[in-house]
Coordinates of C-alpha atoms in Angstrom, one line a residue:
M232 CA 0.0 0.1 0.0
S233 CA 1.3 3.5 -1.0
I234 CA 0.9 6.3 1.5
P235 CA -0.5 9.4 -0.2
V236 CA 1.8 12.7 0.0
K237 CA -1.4 14.5 1.3
P238 CA -4.4 12.6 3.1
V239 CA -7.2 11.9 0.5
P240 CA -10.4 13.8 1.4
V241 CA -13.5 11.9 2.0
T242 CA -17.1 13.1 1.9
L243 CA -19.6 11.1 3.9
L244 CA -23.2 11.2 2.7
T245 CA -26.0 10.2 5.1
G246 CA -29.8 10.8 5.3
Y247 CA -32.8 8.6 5.8
L248 CA -34.3 6.1 3.6
G249 CA -35.3 7.7 0.1
S250 CA -34.1 11.1 0.9
G251 CA -32.1 11.2 -2.5
K252 CA -28.8 10.3 -1.7
T253 CA -28.2 8.2 -4.6
T254 CA -29.4 10.8 -6.9
L255 CA -27.0 13.4 -5.2
I256 CA -24.1 11.3 -5.7
N257 CA -24.9 10.6 -9.3
Q258 CA -25.2 14.4 -9.8
V259 CA -21.5 14.8 -8.2
L260 CA -20.3 11.8 -10.3
K261 CA -21.3 13.3 -13.6
N262 CA -19.5 16.5 -12.9
Q263 CA -16.4 15.7 -10.8
E264 CA -14.6 19.0 -11.9
G265 CA -11.4 17.2 -12.1
Y266 CA -11.5 15.1 -9.1
K267 CA -10.8 11.2 -9.5
C268 CA -13.5 10.0 -7.3
A269 CA -14.1 6.4 -6.0
V270 CA -17.3 5.4 -4.2
I271 CA -18.3 3.2 -1.3
V272 CA -21.9 2.5 -1.2
N273 CA -23.5 0.8 1.9
D274 CA -26.9 -0.8 1.8
I275 CA -28.4 -3.0 4.6
G276 CA -30.1 -5.3 2.4
E277 CA -28.6 -8.4 0.8
V278 CA -28.7 -6.8 -2.7
N279 CA -27.0 -3.4 -3.0
I280 CA -29.6 -1.7 -5.0
D281 CA -28.0 1.8 -4.8
A282 CA -24.5 0.6 -6.1
E283 CA -26.4 -1.0 -9.2
L284 CA -27.9 2.4 -9.8
I285 CA -24.9 4.4 -9.3
Q286 CA -22.9 1.9 -11.7
K287 CA -25.7 2.3 -14.2
N288 CA -26.4 6.1 -14.0
G289 CA -23.1 7.6 -12.6
A290 CA -19.5 7.8 -13.7
V291 CA -18.1 4.8 -12.1
T292 CA -17.9 1.0 -12.7
Q293 CA -17.0 -1.8 -10.7
K294 CA -14.9 -3.2 -13.5
D295 CA -12.6 -0.2 -13.0
D296 CA -12.5 -0.9 -9.2
N297 CA -13.8 2.6 -8.1
L298 CA -17.2 1.6 -6.9
V299 CA -17.3 -0.7 -3.8
P300 CA -20.5 -2.0 -2.5
L301 CA -20.9 -2.9 1.2
S302 CA -24.0 -4.9 1.7
N303 CA -25.9 -6.7 4.3
G304 CA -25.0 -4.5 7.3
C305 CA -24.3 -1.1 8.2
I306 CA -21.0 0.6 8.2
C307 CA -21.5 2.5 11.6
C308 CA -21.5 -0.8 13.3
T309 CA -21.2 -4.3 11.8
L310 CA -19.2 -3.3 8.8
K311 CA -16.9 -0.8 10.5
V312 CA -13.8 -2.9 9.8
D313 CA -14.9 -3.7 6.0
L314 CA -15.1 0.1 5.8
M315 CA -11.6 0.8 7.1
N316 CA -10.2 -1.9 4.7
Q317 CA -12.0 -0.6 1.8
I318 CA -10.9 3.0 2.4
A319 CA -7.3 1.8 2.8
E320 CA -7.5 -0.4 -0.3
L321 CA -8.7 2.4 -2.7
I322 CA -6.4 5.1 -1.4
G323 CA -3.5 2.6 -1.6
T324 CA -4.2 2.1 -5.4
G325 CA -2.9 5.6 -5.9
K326 CA -5.6 6.0 -8.5
F327 CA -8.0 8.4 -6.6
D328 CA -7.8 11.7 -5.1
Y329 CA -11.3 11.7 -3.6
L330 CA -13.5 9.3 -1.7
L331 CA -17.4 9.5 -1.5
I332 CA -19.2 7.3 0.8
E333 CA -22.9 6.9 0.8
A334 CA -24.1 5.4 4.1
S335 CA -27.3 3.3 4.6
G336 CA -30.3 5.3 5.2
I337 CA -30.5 3.8 8.8
C338 CA -26.7 4.6 9.6
E339 CA -25.8 7.1 12.4
P340 CA -22.9 9.4 11.1
L341 CA -21.1 9.9 14.4
P342 CA -19.7 6.2 14.4
I343 CA -18.6 6.2 10.8
A344 CA -16.8 9.5 11.5
Q345 CA -15.0 7.8 14.4
T346 CA -14.1 5.1 12.1
I347 CA -12.7 7.3 9.4
S348 CA -10.7 9.1 12.1
V349 CA -8.7 6.0 12.8
L350 CA -7.2 6.5 9.3
E351 CA -6.5 10.1 9.9
G352 CA -3.1 9.2 11.7
S353 CA -1.5 10.2 14.8
E354 CA 1.4 12.4 15.7
E355 CA 1.8 11.2 18.9
E356 CA 2.1 7.5 17.7
N357 CA 3.9 8.6 14.4
V358 CA 1.2 7.0 12.4
P359 CA 0.7 8.8 9.0
A360 CA -2.6 10.0 7.8
I361 CA -4.0 8.5 4.5
C362 CA -7.3 10.5 4.7
R363 CA -9.3 13.2 6.2
L364 CA -13.0 13.5 6.6
D365 CA -13.9 16.7 4.7
N366 CA -17.6 16.9 4.9
I367 CA -20.7 15.2 6.2
V368 CA -23.6 15.8 4.1
T369 CA -27.1 14.7 5.4
V370 CA -30.0 14.8 2.9
V371 CA -33.3 15.6 4.1
D372 CA -36.5 14.9 2.3
A373 CA -38.6 18.0 2.7
L374 CA -41.8 16.2 1.4
R375 CA -41.3 13.2 3.8
M376 CA -40.6 15.7 6.7
A377 CA -43.9 17.4 5.9
T378 CA -46.2 14.4 5.3
E379 CA -44.9 11.9 7.9
F380 CA -43.2 14.0 10.7
G381 CA -45.5 17.1 11.0
C382 CA -43.0 19.3 9.0
G383 CA -40.3 18.0 11.7
D384 CA -42.5 18.9 14.8
S385 CA -42.4 15.4 15.8
L386 CA -38.6 15.3 15.9
L387 CA -38.7 17.9 18.6
E388 CA -41.1 16.2 21.0
D389 CA -40.1 15.3 24.7
N390 CA -41.2 11.7 24.5
I391 CA -39.1 10.2 21.7
D392 CA -37.8 6.7 22.6
E393 CA -34.5 5.4 21.7
E394 CA -35.8 2.8 19.0
D395 CA -38.0 5.4 17.4
I396 CA -37.2 6.4 13.7
E397 CA -37.3 10.1 14.8
N398 CA -34.2 9.4 17.1
L399 CA -32.3 8.3 14.0
L400 CA -33.3 11.4 12.1
I401 CA -32.3 13.6 14.7
Q402 CA -28.9 12.1 14.9
Q403 CA -28.4 12.5 11.1
I404 CA -29.3 16.0 11.1
E405 CA -27.4 16.9 14.4
F406 CA -24.0 15.5 13.4
C407 CA -23.2 16.9 9.9
T408 CA -21.7 19.9 8.4
T409 CA -24.0 20.4 5.5
V410 CA -27.7 19.6 5.1
I411 CA -29.1 19.1 1.5
L412 CA -32.7 20.0 2.1
N413 CA -34.0 18.2 -0.9
K414 CA -37.4 17.9 -2.9
V415 CA -38.3 21.6 -1.8
D416 CA -40.6 22.0 -5.0
K417 CA -42.8 19.3 -3.5
V418 CA -43.9 21.2 -0.5
T419 CA -45.6 24.6 0.1
P420 CA -43.6 27.7 1.4
E421 CA -45.2 27.4 4.8
Q422 CA -44.2 23.7 5.1
L423 CA -40.7 24.5 3.7
G424 CA -40.3 27.1 6.3
R425 CA -41.3 24.9 9.2
V426 CA -39.0 22.0 7.9
R427 CA -36.0 24.6 7.7
A428 CA -36.7 25.9 11.2
M429 CA -36.7 22.2 12.7
I430 CA -33.4 21.8 10.9
K431 CA -31.9 24.9 12.4
T432 CA -33.1 24.0 15.9
L433 CA -31.5 20.7 15.7
Q434 CA -28.3 21.8 13.9
P435 CA -27.9 25.6 14.0
K436 CA -24.3 25.7 12.4
A437 CA -24.7 23.5 9.4
R438 CA -25.0 24.9 6.0
I439 CA -28.6 24.3 4.6
I440 CA -28.6 24.0 0.6
E441 CA -32.1 23.6 -0.8
T442 CA -32.5 21.6 -3.8
T443 CA -34.7 19.6 -6.2
Y444 CA -33.5 16.3 -7.5
G445 CA -30.3 16.7 -5.5
K446 CA -29.0 19.3 -7.7
T447 CA -26.1 21.3 -6.1
A448 CA -22.8 22.6 -7.0
V449 CA -19.9 20.1 -6.7
S450 CA -18.1 22.6 -4.4
D451 CA -20.9 22.3 -1.9
I452 CA -20.1 18.5 -1.5
L453 CA -16.4 18.1 -2.3
D454 CA -13.3 19.6 -0.8
T455 CA -15.2 21.9 1.4
H456 CA -12.9 21.7 4.5
S457 CA -16.0 22.1 6.5
Y458 CA -15.5 19.1 9.0
D459 CA -14.1 19.3 12.4
F460 CA -14.9 16.6 15.1
E461 CA -15.0 19.0 18.0
E462 CA -17.0 21.6 16.0
A463 CA -19.5 19.0 14.7
A464 CA -19.8 17.3 18.3
S465 CA -20.5 20.8 20.0
S466 CA -22.7 22.3 17.2
A467 CA -25.8 20.5 17.6
G468 CA -28.8 22.4 18.9
W469 CA -29.2 20.7 22.3
M470 CA -25.5 21.2 22.9
Q471 CA -25.8 24.9 22.7
V472 CA -28.9 24.9 24.7
Y473 CA -27.3 22.8 27.4
N474 CA -24.0 24.9 27.4
E475 CA -26.3 27.9 27.7
E476 CA -28.1 26.6 30.7
A477 CA -25.1 25.4 32.2
S478 CA -23.6 28.8 32.1
E479 CA -26.7 30.4 33.4
E480 CA -26.8 28.0 36.3
H481 CA -23.1 28.0 37.0
E482 CA -23.6 29.2 40.6
H483 CA -25.7 26.0 41.2
H484 CA -23.4 23.7 39.4
H485 CA -24.5 20.2 39.3
D486 CA -21.6 18.4 37.5
H487 CA -22.9 19.3 34.0
D488 CA -19.6 19.3 32.7
D489 CA -19.1 15.5 33.6
D490 CA -22.5 14.7 32.1
H491 CA -21.3 16.4 28.9
D492 CA -18.2 14.5 28.6
E493 CA -20.0 11.2 29.2
H494 CA -22.9 11.7 26.7
E495 CA -21.1 13.8 23.9
D496 CA -20.2 10.8 21.5
H497 CA -23.6 9.2 21.1
S498 CA -26.2 11.3 22.3
H499 CA -29.3 13.5 21.6
C500 CA -31.0 15.5 24.4
D501 CA -34.4 16.8 25.4
H502 CA -34.4 20.1 23.6
E503 CA -36.1 22.0 26.3
H504 CA -34.6 20.5 29.5
G505 CA -31.2 19.6 28.3
H506 CA -31.7 15.9 29.5
C507 CA -29.3 13.6 27.8
C508 CA -30.8 10.4 26.3
H509 CA -27.8 8.4 25.6
H510 CA -28.0 6.3 22.2
H511 CA -25.9 3.3 22.1
H512 CA -25.6 0.2 20.2
H513 CA -26.6 -2.8 22.6
N514 CA -23.5 -4.7 20.7
D515 CA -22.0 -4.4 17.3
E516 CA -23.5 -7.4 16.0
E517 CA -27.0 -6.2 16.5
G518 CA -26.7 -3.2 14.2
E519 CA -28.8 -0.4 13.2
A520 CA -31.7 -2.3 11.6
E521 CA -32.5 -4.3 14.8
E522 CA -32.2 -1.4 17.1
Y523 CA -34.7 0.6 15.4
G524 CA -37.0 -2.4 14.6
I525 CA -36.3 -2.3 10.9
S526 CA -36.3 -5.5 8.9
T527 CA -35.5 -5.9 5.2
F528 CA -36.1 -8.5 2.5
V529 CA -35.8 -9.0 -1.2
Y530 CA -38.7 -9.8 -3.3
H531 CA -37.6 -11.7 -6.6
R532 CA -39.6 -13.0 -9.2
R533 CA -39.1 -13.7 -13.0
R534 CA -42.8 -13.1 -14.0
P535 CA -43.8 -9.6 -14.7
F536 CA -46.4 -7.5 -12.7
N537 CA -49.8 -6.5 -14.2
Q538 CA -49.6 -2.7 -14.2
D539 CA -53.1 -2.3 -13.1
K540 CA -53.0 -4.6 -10.2
L541 CA -49.7 -3.2 -8.9
Q542 CA -51.4 0.3 -9.0
D543 CA -54.1 -0.9 -7.1
F544 CA -51.9 -2.4 -4.4
A545 CA -49.7 0.9 -4.5
A546 CA -52.9 2.9 -3.7
D547 CA -53.3 1.1 -0.5
W548 CA -49.5 0.9 0.3
P549 CA -48.7 -0.5 3.9
K550 CA -47.7 2.1 6.1
E551 CA -45.1 -0.1 7.8
I552 CA -43.0 -0.2 4.6
I553 CA -40.5 2.7 4.9
R554 CA -38.8 2.3 1.6
T555 CA -38.6 0.1 -1.3
K556 CA -36.3 0.3 -4.4
G557 CA -35.2 -2.0 -7.1
M558 CA -35.9 -3.0 -10.8
L559 CA -39.3 -4.4 -12.4
W560 CA -41.1 -5.0 -15.5
F561 CA -44.6 -5.0 -16.6
S562 CA -46.5 -7.5 -19.0
D563 CA -47.9 -4.8 -21.1
N564 CA -44.4 -3.4 -21.9
R565 CA -42.1 -6.3 -21.9
D566 CA -39.0 -4.9 -23.4
E567 CA -38.6 -1.9 -20.9
A568 CA -37.0 -1.9 -17.5
Y569 CA -38.1 0.1 -14.8
V570 CA -36.6 1.5 -11.5
F571 CA -39.2 1.2 -8.9
E572 CA -39.0 3.6 -5.7
Q573 CA -41.1 4.2 -2.9
A574 CA -40.4 6.3 0.2
G575 CA -43.4 7.5 2.3
V576 CA -46.2 8.6 0.2
Q577 CA -44.1 8.8 -3.1
I578 CA -44.3 5.8 -5.2
T579 CA -42.8 5.9 -8.9
A580 CA -41.7 3.5 -11.7
T581 CA -39.5 5.3 -14.0
E582 CA -38.3 3.7 -17.5
S583 CA -34.7 2.7 -17.2
G584 CA -33.8 1.4 -20.7
K585 CA -34.2 -2.1 -22.4
W586 CA -33.6 -5.5 -21.0
F587 CA -30.9 -7.3 -23.0
A588 CA -33.5 -10.0 -23.8
A589 CA -35.2 -7.2 -25.8
A590 CA -32.1 -6.9 -28.1
P591 CA -31.7 -9.0 -31.4
K592 CA -30.1 -12.2 -30.9
A593 CA -26.6 -11.1 -32.4
Q594 CA -26.5 -8.2 -30.1
Q595 CA -27.6 -10.4 -27.2
K596 CA -24.5 -12.5 -27.7
E597 CA -22.2 -9.6 -27.6
L598 CA -23.9 -8.2 -24.7
L599 CA -23.6 -11.4 -22.6
E600 CA -20.0 -11.7 -23.5
Q601 CA -19.4 -8.5 -22.1
Y602 CA -21.4 -8.9 -19.0
P603 CA -20.7 -12.6 -17.8
D604 CA -22.8 -11.9 -14.4
I605 CA -26.0 -11.3 -16.6
A606 CA -25.2 -14.3 -18.7
A607 CA -24.7 -16.6 -15.5
D608 CA -28.3 -15.4 -14.4
W609 CA -29.9 -15.7 -17.8
D610 CA -33.4 -17.5 -17.7
D611 CA -34.5 -19.6 -20.8
T612 CA -37.9 -18.0 -20.6
Y613 CA -37.5 -14.6 -19.5
G614 CA -33.7 -13.8 -20.3
D615 CA -32.6 -11.1 -17.9
R616 CA -36.2 -9.8 -17.3
E617 CA -36.8 -9.8 -13.5
I618 CA -38.3 -8.2 -10.6
K619 CA -36.0 -7.5 -7.7
L620 CA -37.3 -5.2 -5.1
V621 CA -35.7 -4.6 -1.8
F622 CA -38.3 -3.8 1.2
I623 CA -37.2 -1.9 4.2
G624 CA -39.7 -1.2 7.0
Q625 CA -40.9 -1.4 10.6
N626 CA -42.8 -4.4 11.9
M627 CA -43.7 -5.6 8.3
D628 CA -45.9 -8.5 7.5
K629 CA -43.3 -10.1 5.1
D630 CA -45.7 -13.1 4.2
G631 CA -48.7 -10.8 3.7
I632 CA -46.6 -8.3 1.5
I633 CA -45.3 -11.1 -0.6
K634 CA -48.7 -12.7 -1.2
A635 CA -50.1 -9.3 -2.2
L636 CA -47.2 -8.6 -4.8
D637 CA -47.6 -12.3 -6.1
D638 CA -51.4 -11.5 -6.7
C639 CA -50.2 -8.6 -9.0
L640 CA -48.1 -10.8 -11.2
D641 CA -49.1 -11.5 -14.8
D642 CA -48.2 -14.4 -17.1

């Protein structure tokens, strides 16, 4: 492994499921402005759909070893060592001068930042730095905040439990240096104002950039020199309220400084009373998914959906499904592949090109020689046509969902 002359900068991209992280990262990759970027994509499911979509739509390919998928776990807990190894391996090639890391939608940013800090070297121990964390970007879905979280009001309530999804959203917003407030065109000015106020309450010092479809300047994401651990750890709204109260009550000191030191690394606090509610992993093997009551499964079928039946099912979409993403096809348009996405109330199926099976035989042969993975999974009846959807949700009725989807299939 070669040690870079200068530490390679790293941007960590976080945000809840469906907020637009993959769209944003593709926007950056298509306009790298001279950077040679490598990308690490984390997905809690057994199939890394985000990595597949970045490879399809972005400026990276696994063939060139600049896209690394880390699946079936979270890089903030169960895949920490894998993350460190992949960062070191990518930098060690000497091919890249920037790393982008897209965290899973249920990852907490603080543990990931701590993992990356191990590779930032130590002067005391004479360990050279191979990278530096440059920017922690949290993507916030304005529409989802408005429709599911009361424009953010529910994130500021006093009775949030440790396992509540609100707790995760709070931590993603609190520990960041840049907030991409996405999908602002989908909400009213009043809703947008309330969401923006909520973000500023949780994280007063982060830069807030309002976007549609993740469109923002590359300079907002790359090489910003905006991240500093102490600054990030002390800039959350609860921390500032805590320090103000501690200063006001200095004459009645109750060991507030000791409490602050103990809770700083993994906490969020009651915003009115400064009471710390320590967030922790019960153990590394449990991971984020179990901690927040979130499960995941892959729905995989070869037969196509009947479009009308799937629309009927989508009209009564189970509320316990947080996020769905993947590829599918319809019986009335057999040549076209679709990217299916669901996040909260948003459900879309977008055309994404033709299946290889729709190509003439001669072209099929060339394509399959070029893509042996697809050739290995080729079906005699359907070719490469398939439905592959990753479901993420809380307390999902997996069997019920599978049966409902099977009822939407066509011949």
